[in-house]
Tab-separated table of C-alpha atoms in Angstrom:
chain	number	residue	atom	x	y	z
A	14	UNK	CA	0.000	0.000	0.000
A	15	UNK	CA	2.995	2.703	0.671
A	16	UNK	CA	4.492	1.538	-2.399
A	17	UNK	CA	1.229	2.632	-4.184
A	18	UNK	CA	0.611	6.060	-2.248
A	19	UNK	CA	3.908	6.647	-2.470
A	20	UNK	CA	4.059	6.569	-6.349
A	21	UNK	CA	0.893	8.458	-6.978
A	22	UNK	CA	2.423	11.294	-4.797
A	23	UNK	CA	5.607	11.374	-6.849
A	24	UNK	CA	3.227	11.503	-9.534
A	25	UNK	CA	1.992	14.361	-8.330
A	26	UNK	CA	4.639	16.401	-7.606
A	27	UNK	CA	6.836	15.773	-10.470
A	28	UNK	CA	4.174	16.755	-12.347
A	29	UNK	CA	3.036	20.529	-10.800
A	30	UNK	CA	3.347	23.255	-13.667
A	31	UNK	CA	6.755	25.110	-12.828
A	32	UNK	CA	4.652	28.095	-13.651
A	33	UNK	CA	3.440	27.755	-9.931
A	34	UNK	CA	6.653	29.215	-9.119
A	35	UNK	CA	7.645	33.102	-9.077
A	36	UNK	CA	8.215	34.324	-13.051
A	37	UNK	CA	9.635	37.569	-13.075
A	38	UNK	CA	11.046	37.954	-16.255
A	39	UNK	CA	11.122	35.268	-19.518
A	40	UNK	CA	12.828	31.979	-18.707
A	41	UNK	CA	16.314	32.047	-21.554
A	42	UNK	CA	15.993	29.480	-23.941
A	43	UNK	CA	19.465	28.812	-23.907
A	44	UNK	CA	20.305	25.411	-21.386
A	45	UNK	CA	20.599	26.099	-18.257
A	46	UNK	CA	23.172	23.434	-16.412
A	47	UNK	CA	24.342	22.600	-13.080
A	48	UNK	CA	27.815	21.740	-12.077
A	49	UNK	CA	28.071	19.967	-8.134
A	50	UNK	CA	31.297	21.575	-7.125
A	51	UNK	CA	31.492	20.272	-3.801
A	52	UNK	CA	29.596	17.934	-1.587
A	53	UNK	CA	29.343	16.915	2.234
A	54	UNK	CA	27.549	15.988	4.894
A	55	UNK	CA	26.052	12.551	6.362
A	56	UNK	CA	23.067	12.852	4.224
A	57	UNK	CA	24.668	12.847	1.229
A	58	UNK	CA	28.182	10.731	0.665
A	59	UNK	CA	30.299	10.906	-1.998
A	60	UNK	CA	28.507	9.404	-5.242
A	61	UNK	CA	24.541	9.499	-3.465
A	62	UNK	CA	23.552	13.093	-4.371
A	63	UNK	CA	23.406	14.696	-8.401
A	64	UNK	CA	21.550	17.475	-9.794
A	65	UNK	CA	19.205	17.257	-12.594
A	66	UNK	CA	17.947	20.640	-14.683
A	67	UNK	CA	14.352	20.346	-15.902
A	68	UNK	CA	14.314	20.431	-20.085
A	69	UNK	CA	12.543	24.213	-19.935
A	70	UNK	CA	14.798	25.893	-17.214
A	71	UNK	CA	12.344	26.712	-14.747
A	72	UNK	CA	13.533	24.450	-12.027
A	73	UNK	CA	16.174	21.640	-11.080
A	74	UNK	CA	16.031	18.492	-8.635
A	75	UNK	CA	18.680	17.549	-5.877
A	76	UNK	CA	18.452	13.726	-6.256
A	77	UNK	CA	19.753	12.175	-3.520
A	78	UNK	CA	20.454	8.146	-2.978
A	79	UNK	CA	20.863	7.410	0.944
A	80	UNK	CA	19.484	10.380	3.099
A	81	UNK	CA	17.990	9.310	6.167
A	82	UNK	CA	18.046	9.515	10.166
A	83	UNK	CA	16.873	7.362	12.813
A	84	UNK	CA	16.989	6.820	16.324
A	85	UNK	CA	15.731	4.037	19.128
A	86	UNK	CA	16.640	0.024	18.922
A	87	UNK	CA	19.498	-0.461	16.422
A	88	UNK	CA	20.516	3.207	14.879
A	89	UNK	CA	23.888	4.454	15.221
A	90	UNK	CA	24.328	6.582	17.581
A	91	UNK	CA	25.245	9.129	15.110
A	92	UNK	CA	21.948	8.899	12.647
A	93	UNK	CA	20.093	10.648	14.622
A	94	UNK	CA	21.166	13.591	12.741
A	95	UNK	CA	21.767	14.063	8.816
A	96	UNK	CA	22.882	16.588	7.098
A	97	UNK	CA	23.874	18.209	3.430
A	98	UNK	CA	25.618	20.908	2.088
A	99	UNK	CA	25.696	21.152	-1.822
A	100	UNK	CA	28.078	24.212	-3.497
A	101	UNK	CA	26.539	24.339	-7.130
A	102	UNK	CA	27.348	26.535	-10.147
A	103	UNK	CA	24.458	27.483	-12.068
A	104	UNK	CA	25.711	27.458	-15.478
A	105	UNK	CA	23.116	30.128	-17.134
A	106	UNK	CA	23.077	32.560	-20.465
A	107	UNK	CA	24.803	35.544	-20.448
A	108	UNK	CA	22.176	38.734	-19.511
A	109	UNK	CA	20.186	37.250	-17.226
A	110	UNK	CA	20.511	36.163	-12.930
A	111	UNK	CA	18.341	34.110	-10.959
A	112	UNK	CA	17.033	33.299	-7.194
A	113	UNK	CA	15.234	30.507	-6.133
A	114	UNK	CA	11.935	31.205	-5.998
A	115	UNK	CA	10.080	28.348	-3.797
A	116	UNK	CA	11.734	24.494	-3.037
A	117	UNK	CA	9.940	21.526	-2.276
A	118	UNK	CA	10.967	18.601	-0.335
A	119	UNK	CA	9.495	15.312	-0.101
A	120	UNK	CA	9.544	12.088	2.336
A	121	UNK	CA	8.409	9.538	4.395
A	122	UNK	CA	8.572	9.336	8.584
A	123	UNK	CA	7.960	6.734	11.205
A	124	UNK	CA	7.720	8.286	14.446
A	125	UNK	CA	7.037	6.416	17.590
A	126	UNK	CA	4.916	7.568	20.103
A	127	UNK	CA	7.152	10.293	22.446
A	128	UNK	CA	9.298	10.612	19.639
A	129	UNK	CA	9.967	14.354	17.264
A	130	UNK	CA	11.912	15.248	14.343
A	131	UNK	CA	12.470	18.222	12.146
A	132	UNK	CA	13.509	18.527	8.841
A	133	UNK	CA	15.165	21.905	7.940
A	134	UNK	CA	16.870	23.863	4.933
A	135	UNK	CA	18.664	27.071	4.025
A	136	UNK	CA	20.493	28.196	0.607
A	137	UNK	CA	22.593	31.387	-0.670
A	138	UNK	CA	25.057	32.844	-2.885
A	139	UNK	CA	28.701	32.574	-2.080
A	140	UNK	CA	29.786	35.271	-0.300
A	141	UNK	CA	26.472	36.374	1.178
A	142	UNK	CA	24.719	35.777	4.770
A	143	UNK	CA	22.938	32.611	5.154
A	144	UNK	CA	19.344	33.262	5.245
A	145	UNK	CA	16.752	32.217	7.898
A	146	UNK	CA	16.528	28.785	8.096
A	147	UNK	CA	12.856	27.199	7.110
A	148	UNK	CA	12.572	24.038	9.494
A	149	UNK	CA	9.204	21.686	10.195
A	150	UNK	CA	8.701	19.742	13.347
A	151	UNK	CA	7.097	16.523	13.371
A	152	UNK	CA	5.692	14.896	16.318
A	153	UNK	CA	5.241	11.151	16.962
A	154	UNK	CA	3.137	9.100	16.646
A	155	UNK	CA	3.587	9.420	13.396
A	156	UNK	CA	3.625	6.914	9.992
A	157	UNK	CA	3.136	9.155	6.867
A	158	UNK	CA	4.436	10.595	3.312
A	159	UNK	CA	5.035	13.905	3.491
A	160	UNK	CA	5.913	17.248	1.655
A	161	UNK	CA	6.995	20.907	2.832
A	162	UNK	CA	7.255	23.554	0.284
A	163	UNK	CA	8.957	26.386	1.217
A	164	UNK	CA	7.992	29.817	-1.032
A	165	UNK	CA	9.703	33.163	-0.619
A	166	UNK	CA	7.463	36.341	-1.674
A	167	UNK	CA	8.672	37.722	-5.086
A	168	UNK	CA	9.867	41.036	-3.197
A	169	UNK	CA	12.090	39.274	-0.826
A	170	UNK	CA	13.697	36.640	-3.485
A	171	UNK	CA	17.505	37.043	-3.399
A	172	UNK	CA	19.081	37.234	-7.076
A	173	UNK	CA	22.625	36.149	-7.773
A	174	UNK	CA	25.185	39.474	-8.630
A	175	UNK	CA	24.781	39.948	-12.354
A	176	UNK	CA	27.735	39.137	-14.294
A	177	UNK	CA	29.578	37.471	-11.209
A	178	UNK	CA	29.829	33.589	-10.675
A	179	UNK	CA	28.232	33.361	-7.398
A	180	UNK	CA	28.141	29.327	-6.626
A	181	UNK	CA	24.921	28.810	-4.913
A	182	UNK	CA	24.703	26.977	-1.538
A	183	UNK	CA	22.389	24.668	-0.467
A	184	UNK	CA	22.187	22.888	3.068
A	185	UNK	CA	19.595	20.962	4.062
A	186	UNK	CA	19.116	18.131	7.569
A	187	UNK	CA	16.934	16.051	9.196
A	188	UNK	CA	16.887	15.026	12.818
A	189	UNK	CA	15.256	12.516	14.725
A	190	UNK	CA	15.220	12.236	18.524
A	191	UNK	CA	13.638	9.245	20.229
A	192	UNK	CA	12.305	11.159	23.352
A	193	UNK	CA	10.381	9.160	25.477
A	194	UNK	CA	9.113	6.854	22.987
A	195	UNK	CA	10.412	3.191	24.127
A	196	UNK	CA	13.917	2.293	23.598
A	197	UNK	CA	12.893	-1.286	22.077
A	198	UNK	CA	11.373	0.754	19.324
A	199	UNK	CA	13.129	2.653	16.065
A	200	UNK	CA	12.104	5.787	14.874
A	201	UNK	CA	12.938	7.646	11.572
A	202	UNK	CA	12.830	10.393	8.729
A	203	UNK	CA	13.737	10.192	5.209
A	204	UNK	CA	13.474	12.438	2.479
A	205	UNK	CA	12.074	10.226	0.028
A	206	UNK	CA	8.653	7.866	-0.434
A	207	UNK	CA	10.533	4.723	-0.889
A	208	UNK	CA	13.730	4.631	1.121
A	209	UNK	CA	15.154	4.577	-2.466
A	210	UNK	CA	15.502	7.672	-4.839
A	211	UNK	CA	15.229	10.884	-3.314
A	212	UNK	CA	14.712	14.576	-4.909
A	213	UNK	CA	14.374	17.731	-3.637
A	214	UNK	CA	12.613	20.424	-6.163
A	215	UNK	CA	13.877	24.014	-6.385
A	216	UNK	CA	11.910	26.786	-8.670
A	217	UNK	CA	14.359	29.502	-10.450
A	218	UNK	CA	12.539	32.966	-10.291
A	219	UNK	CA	14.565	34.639	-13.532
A	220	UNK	CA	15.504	38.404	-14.145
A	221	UNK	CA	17.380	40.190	-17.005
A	222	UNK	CA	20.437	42.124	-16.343
């Protein structure tokens, strides 16, 4: 039955129009790529994370392979946190910038009874302040997909420096602590709907120079 739901909601949001997304200016029809300079963090070893640019250059996926924490009977005691930080260059046409415009991430969670979690995520340019940090708290009992979209209001969108390569960061975590739920019992989050192939959607807003 997951297996089902969980496909249908993939379905889903794979699917949405990017024109949900802030459009400020026209999208370039030139291709818009994405080069992973560097990557690190728990929740996404070497080799499990890539970056895939949608064919109209309105958005791009984080796909990640192994991103998950847990806690309670037989986790490590260092799952109960997981993390990722992702340094891309946005490869785009000449005479126009970009910010990210809304981001959508997607998962599953098995919370015992006593048990919380939180999944939270930041980006920005190189060189410029991290901004506030979006975060969602979860609260056991829980044993559900789920999906947090995070939007920013067109007037507050931060646009890379025009004409400057500005490598955009992007860290993300979960975290899973087991509370008071009982200690024969595991707990977990994962962002993903079947503890298999995992993507995180982001929504370019584009501007001319």
């Amino acid at each position: 039955m997951r297996k089902a739901t969980a496909a249908a909601a993939l379905a889903v949001l794979f699917t949405l129009s990017p024109t949900t997304a802030h459009a400020a200016e026209a999208v370039p029809s030139e291709r818009v790529t994405v080069d992973v300079v560097t990557v690190n963090g728990s929740g996404c070893k070497q080799g499990t994370a890539e970056v895939v640019v949608s064919s109209d250059n309105t958005s791009f996926w984080v796909v990640y392979s192994d991103y998950l924490a847990q806690a309670g009977k037989g986790a490590p005691a260092a799952d109960f946190r997981k993390n990722c930080q992702l340094n891309l260059q946005i490869n785009i046409p000449q005479g126009f910038t970009y910010g990210i415009a809304e981001a959508t991430y997607a998962g599953y969670g098995y919370l015992q009874r006593g048990a919380t979690g939180y999944q939270s995520v930041n980006y920005y340019f190189q060189g410029q302040s991290e901004t506030n940090t979006w975060k969602h708290n979860f609260t056991g009992p829980f044993d559900d997909n789920w999906s947090i979209t995070h939007r920013t209001e067109f007037a507050d969108i931060v646009y890379a420096p025009c004409g400057e390569k500005k490598n955009l960061n992007v860290n993300s975590s979960l975290r899973v602590d087991k509370g008071t739920s009982d200690a024969n019992a595991n707990s977990f989050l994962a962002m993903d709907y079947t503890r298999g192939e995992v993507r995180t959607l982001y929504h370019f807003s584009w501007k001319r120079c």
